[in-house]
Short mmCIF file of C-alpha atoms and ligand atoms in Angstrom, two decimals:
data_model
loop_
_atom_site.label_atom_id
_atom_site.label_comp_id
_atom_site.label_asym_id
_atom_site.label_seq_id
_atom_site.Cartn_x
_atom_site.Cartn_y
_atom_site.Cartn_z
CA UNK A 73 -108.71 34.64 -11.34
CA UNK A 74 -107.62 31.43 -11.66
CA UNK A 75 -104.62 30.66 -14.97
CA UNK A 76 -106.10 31.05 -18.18
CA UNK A 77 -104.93 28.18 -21.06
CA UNK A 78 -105.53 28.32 -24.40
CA UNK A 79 -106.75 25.26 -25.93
CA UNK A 80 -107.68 25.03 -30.04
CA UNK A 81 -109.19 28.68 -29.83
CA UNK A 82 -110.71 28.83 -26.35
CA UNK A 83 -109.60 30.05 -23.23
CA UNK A 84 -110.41 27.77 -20.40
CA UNK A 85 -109.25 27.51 -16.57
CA UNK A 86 -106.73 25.32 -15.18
CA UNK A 87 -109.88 22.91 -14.10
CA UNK A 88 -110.79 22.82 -17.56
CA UNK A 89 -107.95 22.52 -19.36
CA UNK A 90 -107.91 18.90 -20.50
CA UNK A 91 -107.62 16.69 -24.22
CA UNK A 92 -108.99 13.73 -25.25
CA UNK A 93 -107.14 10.48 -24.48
CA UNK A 94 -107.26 9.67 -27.76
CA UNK A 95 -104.54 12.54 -28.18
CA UNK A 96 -101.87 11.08 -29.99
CA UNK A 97 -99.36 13.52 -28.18
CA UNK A 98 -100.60 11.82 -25.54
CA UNK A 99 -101.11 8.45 -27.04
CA UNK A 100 -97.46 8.52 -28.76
CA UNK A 101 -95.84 11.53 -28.27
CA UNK A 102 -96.83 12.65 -31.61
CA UNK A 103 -96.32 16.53 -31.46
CA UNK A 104 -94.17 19.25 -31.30
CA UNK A 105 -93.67 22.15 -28.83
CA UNK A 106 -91.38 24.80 -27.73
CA UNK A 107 -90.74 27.42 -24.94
CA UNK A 108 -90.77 31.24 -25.10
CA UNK A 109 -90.26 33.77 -22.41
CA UNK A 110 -90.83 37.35 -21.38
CA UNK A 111 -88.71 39.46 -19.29
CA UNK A 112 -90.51 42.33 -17.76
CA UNK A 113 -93.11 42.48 -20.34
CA UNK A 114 -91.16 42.16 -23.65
CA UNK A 115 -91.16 38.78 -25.07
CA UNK A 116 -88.45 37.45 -25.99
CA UNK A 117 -87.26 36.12 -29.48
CA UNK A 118 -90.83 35.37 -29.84
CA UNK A 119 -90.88 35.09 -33.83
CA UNK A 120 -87.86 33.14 -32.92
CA UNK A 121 -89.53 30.82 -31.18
CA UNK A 122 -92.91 30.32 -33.22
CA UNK A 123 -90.74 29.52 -36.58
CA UNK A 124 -89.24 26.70 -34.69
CA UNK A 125 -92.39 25.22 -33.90
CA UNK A 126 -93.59 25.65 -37.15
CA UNK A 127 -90.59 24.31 -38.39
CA UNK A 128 -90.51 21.25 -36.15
CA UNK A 129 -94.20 20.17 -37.33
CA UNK A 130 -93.48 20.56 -40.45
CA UNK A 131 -90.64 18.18 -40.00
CA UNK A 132 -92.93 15.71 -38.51
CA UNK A 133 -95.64 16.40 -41.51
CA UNK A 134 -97.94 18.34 -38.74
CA UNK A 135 -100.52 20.53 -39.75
CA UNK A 136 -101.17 23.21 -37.54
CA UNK A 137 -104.00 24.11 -38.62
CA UNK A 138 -103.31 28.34 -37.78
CA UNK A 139 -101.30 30.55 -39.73
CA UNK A 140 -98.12 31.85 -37.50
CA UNK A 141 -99.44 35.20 -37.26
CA UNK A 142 -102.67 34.11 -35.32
CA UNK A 143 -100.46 31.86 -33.11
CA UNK A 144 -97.98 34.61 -32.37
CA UNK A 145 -101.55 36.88 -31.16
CA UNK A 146 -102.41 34.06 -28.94
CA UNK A 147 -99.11 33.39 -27.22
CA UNK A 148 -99.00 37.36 -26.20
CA UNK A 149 -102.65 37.28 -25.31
CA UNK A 150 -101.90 34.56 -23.09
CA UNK A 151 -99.43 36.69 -21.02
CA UNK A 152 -102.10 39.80 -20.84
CA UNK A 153 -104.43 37.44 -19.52
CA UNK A 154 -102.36 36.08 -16.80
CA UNK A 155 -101.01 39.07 -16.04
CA UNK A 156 -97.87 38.10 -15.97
CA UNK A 157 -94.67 40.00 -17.00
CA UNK A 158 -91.70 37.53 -16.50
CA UNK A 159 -93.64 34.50 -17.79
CA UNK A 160 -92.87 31.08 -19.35
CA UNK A 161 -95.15 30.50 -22.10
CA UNK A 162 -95.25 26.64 -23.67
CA UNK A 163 -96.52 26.18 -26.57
CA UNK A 164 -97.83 22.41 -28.03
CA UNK A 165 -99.69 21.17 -30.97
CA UNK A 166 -100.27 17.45 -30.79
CA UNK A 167 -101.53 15.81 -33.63
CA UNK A 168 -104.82 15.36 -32.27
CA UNK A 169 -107.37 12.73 -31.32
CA UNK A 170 -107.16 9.59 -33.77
CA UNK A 171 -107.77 5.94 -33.02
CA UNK A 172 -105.51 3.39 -31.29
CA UNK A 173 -103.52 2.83 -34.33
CA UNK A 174 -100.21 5.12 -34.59
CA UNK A 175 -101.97 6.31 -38.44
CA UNK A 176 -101.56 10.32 -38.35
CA UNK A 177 -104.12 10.07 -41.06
CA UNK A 178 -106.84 9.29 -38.69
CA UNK A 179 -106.22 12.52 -36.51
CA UNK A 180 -108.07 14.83 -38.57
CA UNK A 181 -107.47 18.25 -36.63
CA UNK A 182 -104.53 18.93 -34.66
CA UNK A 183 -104.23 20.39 -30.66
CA UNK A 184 -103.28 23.51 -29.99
CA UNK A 185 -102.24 24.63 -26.19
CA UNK A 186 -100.51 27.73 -25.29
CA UNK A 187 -99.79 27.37 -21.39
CA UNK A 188 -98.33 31.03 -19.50
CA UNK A 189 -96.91 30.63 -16.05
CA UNK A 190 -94.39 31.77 -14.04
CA UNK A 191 -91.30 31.30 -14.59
CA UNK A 192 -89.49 28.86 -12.57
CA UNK A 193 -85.59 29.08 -13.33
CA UNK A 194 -82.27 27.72 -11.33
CA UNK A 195 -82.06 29.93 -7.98
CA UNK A 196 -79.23 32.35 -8.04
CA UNK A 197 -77.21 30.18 -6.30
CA UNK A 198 -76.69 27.92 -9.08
CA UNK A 199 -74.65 30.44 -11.06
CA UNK A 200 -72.49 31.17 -8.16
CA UNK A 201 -71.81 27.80 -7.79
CA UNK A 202 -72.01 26.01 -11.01
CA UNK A 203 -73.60 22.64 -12.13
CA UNK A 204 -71.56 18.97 -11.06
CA UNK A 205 -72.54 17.22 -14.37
CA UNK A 206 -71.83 13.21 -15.42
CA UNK A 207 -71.59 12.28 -18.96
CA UNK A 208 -74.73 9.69 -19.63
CA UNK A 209 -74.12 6.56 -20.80
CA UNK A 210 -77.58 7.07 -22.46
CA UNK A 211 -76.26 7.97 -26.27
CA UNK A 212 -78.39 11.06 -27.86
CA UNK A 213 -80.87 9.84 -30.32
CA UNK A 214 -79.23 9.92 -34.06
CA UNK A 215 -80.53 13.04 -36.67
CA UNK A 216 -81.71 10.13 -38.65
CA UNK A 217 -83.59 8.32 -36.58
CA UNK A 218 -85.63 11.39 -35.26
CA UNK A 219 -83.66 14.21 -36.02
CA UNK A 220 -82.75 16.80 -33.21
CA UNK A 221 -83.69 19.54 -34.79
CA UNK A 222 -87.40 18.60 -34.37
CA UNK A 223 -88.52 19.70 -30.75
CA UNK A 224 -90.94 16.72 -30.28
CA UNK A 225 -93.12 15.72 -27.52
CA UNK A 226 -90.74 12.52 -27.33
CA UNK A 227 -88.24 13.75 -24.99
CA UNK A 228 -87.87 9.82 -23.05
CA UNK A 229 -84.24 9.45 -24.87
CA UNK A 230 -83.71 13.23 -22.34
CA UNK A 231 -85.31 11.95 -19.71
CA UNK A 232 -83.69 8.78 -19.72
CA UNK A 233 -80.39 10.39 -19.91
CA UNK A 234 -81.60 12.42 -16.64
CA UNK A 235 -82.42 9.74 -14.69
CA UNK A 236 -78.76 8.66 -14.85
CA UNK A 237 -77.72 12.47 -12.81
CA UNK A 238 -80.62 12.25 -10.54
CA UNK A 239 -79.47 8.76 -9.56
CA UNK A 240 -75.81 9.54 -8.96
CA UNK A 241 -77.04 13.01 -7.19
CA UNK A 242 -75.26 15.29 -9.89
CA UNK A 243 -77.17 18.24 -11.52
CA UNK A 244 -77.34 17.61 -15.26
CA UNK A 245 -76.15 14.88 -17.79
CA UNK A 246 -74.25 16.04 -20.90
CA UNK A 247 -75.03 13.43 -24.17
CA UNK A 248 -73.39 12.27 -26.84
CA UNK A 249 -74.09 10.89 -30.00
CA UNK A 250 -73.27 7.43 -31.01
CA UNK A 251 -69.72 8.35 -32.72
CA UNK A 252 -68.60 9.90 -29.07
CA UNK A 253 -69.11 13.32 -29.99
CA UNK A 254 -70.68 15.91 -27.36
CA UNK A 255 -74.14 16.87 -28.41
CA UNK A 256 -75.86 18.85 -25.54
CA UNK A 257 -77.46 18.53 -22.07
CA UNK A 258 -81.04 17.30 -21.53
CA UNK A 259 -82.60 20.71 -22.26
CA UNK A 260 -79.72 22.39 -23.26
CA UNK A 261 -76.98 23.35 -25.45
CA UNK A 262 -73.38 23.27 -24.21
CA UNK A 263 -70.56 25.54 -25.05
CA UNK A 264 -66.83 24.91 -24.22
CA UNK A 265 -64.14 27.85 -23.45
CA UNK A 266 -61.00 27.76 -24.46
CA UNK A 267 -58.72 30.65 -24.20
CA UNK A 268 -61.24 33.97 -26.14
CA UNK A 269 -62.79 30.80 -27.94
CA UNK A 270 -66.47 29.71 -27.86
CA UNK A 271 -66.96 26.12 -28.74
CA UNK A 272 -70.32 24.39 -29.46
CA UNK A 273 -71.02 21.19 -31.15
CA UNK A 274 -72.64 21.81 -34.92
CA UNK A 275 -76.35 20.87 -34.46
CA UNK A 276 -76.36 18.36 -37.19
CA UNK A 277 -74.70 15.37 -35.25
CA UNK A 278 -78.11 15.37 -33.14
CA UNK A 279 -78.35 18.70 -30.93
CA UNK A 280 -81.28 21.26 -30.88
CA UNK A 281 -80.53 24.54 -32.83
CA UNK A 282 -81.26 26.35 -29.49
CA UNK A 283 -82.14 29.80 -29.58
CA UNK A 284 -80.06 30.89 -26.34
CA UNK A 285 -77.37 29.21 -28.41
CA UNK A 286 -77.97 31.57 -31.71
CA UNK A 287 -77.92 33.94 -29.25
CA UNK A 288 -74.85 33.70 -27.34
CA UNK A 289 -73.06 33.25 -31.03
CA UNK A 290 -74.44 36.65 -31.74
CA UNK A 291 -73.50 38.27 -28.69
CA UNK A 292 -69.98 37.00 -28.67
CA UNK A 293 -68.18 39.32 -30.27
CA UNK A 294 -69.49 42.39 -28.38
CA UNK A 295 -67.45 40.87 -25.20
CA UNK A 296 -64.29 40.36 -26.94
CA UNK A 297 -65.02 36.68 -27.47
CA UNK A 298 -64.90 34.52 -30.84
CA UNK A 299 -67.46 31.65 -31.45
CA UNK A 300 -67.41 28.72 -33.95
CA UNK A 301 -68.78 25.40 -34.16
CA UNK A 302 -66.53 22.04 -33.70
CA UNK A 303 -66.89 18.55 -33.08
CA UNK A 304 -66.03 18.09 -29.13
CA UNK A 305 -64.51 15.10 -27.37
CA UNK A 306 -65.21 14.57 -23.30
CA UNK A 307 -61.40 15.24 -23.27
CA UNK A 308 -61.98 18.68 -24.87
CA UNK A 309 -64.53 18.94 -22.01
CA UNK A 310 -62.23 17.71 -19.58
CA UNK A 311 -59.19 20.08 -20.76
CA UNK A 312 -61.93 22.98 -21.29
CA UNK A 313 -61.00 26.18 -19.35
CA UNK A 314 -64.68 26.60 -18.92
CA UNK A 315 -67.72 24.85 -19.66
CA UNK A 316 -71.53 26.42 -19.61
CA UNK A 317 -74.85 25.21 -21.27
CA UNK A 318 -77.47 27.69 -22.58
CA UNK A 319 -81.13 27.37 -22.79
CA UNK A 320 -84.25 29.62 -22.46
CA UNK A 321 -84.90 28.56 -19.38
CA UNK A 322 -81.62 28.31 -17.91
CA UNK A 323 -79.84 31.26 -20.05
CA UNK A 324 -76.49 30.93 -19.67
CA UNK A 325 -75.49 28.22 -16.51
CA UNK A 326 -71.68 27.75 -15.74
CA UNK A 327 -70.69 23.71 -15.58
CA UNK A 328 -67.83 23.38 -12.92
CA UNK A 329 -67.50 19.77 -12.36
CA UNK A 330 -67.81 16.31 -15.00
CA UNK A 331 -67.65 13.06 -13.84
CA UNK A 332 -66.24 13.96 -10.65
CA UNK A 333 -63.43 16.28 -12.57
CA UNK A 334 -63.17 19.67 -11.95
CA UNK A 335 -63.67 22.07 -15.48
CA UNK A 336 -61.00 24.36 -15.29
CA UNK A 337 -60.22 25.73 -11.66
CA UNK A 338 -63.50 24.01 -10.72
CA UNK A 339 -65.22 27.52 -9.93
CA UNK A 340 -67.55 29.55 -12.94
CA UNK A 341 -64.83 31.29 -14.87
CA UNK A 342 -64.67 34.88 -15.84
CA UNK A 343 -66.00 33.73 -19.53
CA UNK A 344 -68.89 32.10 -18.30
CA UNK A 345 -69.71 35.20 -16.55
CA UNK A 346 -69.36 38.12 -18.72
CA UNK A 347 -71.24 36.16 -21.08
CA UNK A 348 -74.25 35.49 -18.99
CA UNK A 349 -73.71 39.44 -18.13
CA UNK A 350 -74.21 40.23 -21.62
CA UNK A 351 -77.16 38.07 -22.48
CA UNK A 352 -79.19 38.98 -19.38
CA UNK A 353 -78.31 42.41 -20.55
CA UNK A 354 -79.43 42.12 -23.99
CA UNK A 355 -82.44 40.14 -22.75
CA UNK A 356 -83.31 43.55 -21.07
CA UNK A 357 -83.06 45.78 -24.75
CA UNK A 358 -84.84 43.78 -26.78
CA UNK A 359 -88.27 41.78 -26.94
CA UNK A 360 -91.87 42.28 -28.19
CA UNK A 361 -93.65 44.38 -25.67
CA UNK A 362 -96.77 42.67 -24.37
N1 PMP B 559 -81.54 21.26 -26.38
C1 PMP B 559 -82.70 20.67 -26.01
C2 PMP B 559 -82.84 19.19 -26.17
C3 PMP B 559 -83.74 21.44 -25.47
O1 PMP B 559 -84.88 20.87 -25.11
C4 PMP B 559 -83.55 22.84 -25.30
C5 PMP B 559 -84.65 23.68 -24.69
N2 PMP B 559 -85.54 24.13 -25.66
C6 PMP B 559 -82.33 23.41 -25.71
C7 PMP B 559 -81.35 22.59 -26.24
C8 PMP B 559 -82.10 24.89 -25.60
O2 PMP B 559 -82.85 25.57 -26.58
P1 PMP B 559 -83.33 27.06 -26.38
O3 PMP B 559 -82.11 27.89 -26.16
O4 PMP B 559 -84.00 27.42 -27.66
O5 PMP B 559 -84.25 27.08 -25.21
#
């Protein structure tokens, strides 16, 4: 059977799964979205993950138009119907067709997808070896210009940022904001280790409060570790013994390498690794079941 979408209240195949071009997500990247996973049938920090959109369009003044309870239904319904267990679900509500004017007012209902698939993650490899990552010239947008807290569908000041690591062939780009400060990666948040000490920029100078980043906060302590927030330099990065970003996607990926300088003893340190041990543990105990 071919993938099953759901778009505001249907289900429709892959063929059929398609919005208006008057869209305004598509139109002006005027909607929000986020990303939620399951791991062998449980999902995973689901409510987590459906308060943040909610969150984010109400940040942008976006009615959704379904109460959170009825969204949460659909995004596990769309696993059962794919019959998927490890899955990536995205969820996006656009505001919705309008006219060729940017006016929200004229999009009278908004779009709602919810779009299951496999998941599609960095190969084993990559945590064996670690990520070679430059520091973008590309400046993360401010929190008040569009706040970072707000998972939009305007991720060009990202993708701009990533153009600048796919051009010099390195893996990610690491941002900052426009005082110097490290913010995150393009789809991540980034942690720094120093000694039994997690690092992590606050969210308010521009980052995403990223759920693998609550996460790893949480689980911290159970592996001996301490984490805390703190405005971070590219020297602290530099001088770091250890360097990993976090994501749902990624989970926890060790950084070995910025701007040609090696992160420690340029290899993922022990940190990095009985961190990612712990999460992918915890990943396994917890979770809505499908
Ligand atoms: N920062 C940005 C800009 C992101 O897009 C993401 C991915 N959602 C993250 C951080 C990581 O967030 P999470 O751990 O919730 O996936």
């Amino acid at each position: 059977m071919s993938q099953q979408i759901y778009i505001d209240g249907a289900w429709v195949s892959r063929e059929d799964a398609k919005v208006s071009i008057f869209d305004h997500g598509l139109l002006y990247g005027d909607g929000v979205f986020d990303s939620v996973r399951s791991y062998d049938g449980r999902l995973f920090k689901l409510d987590e993950h459906v308060n943040r959109l909610y969150l984010s369009a109400k940040g942008i003044g976006l009615d959704i138009g379904i109460p959170k309870a009825k969204f949460t239904e659909q995004v596990i319904e769309s696993i059962r119907r794919n019959n998927l267990r490890d899955a990536y679900v995205r969820l996006v509500v656009t505001r919705g067709p309008g006219d060729l004017g940017i006016d929200p007012r004229k999009c009278t209902k908004s779009t709602i997808i919810i779009l299951a698939d496999k998941i599609t993650i960095y190969p084993e490899e990559t945590y064996k070896r670690g990520l070679r990552v430059i520091i973008a010239s590309t400046r993360r947008t401010p929190p008040d210009s569009l706040n970072g807290k707000i998972k939009s569908l305007n991720y060009l000041n990202n993708i701009i940022a990533k153009l600048e690591h796919i051009h010099t062939g390195m893996d990610e780009s690491l941002m900052l904001n426009h005082e110097g400060y490290l913010v995150e990666g393009t789809v991540e948040n980034i942690f720094l280790v120093k000694g039994k000490k997690l690092l992590t920029p606050p969210c308010h100078i521009g980052a995403l409060e990223g759920i693998t980043r609550q996460t790893t906060i949480d689980l911290a302590p159970s592996v001996g570790l301490s984490a805390e927030e703190a405005l971070l330099t590219a020297n602290d990065l530099y001088t770091a013994d250890e360097c990993f970003l976090t994501g749902t996607g990624a989970e926890l990926v060790p950084v070995v390498q910025v701007d040609g300088r090696a992160i420690g003893d340029g290899k993922p340190g022990p940190v990095t690794q009985k961190m990612l041990a712990a999460y992918r543990e915890y990943t396994k105990q917890v979770g809505i079941p499908i």
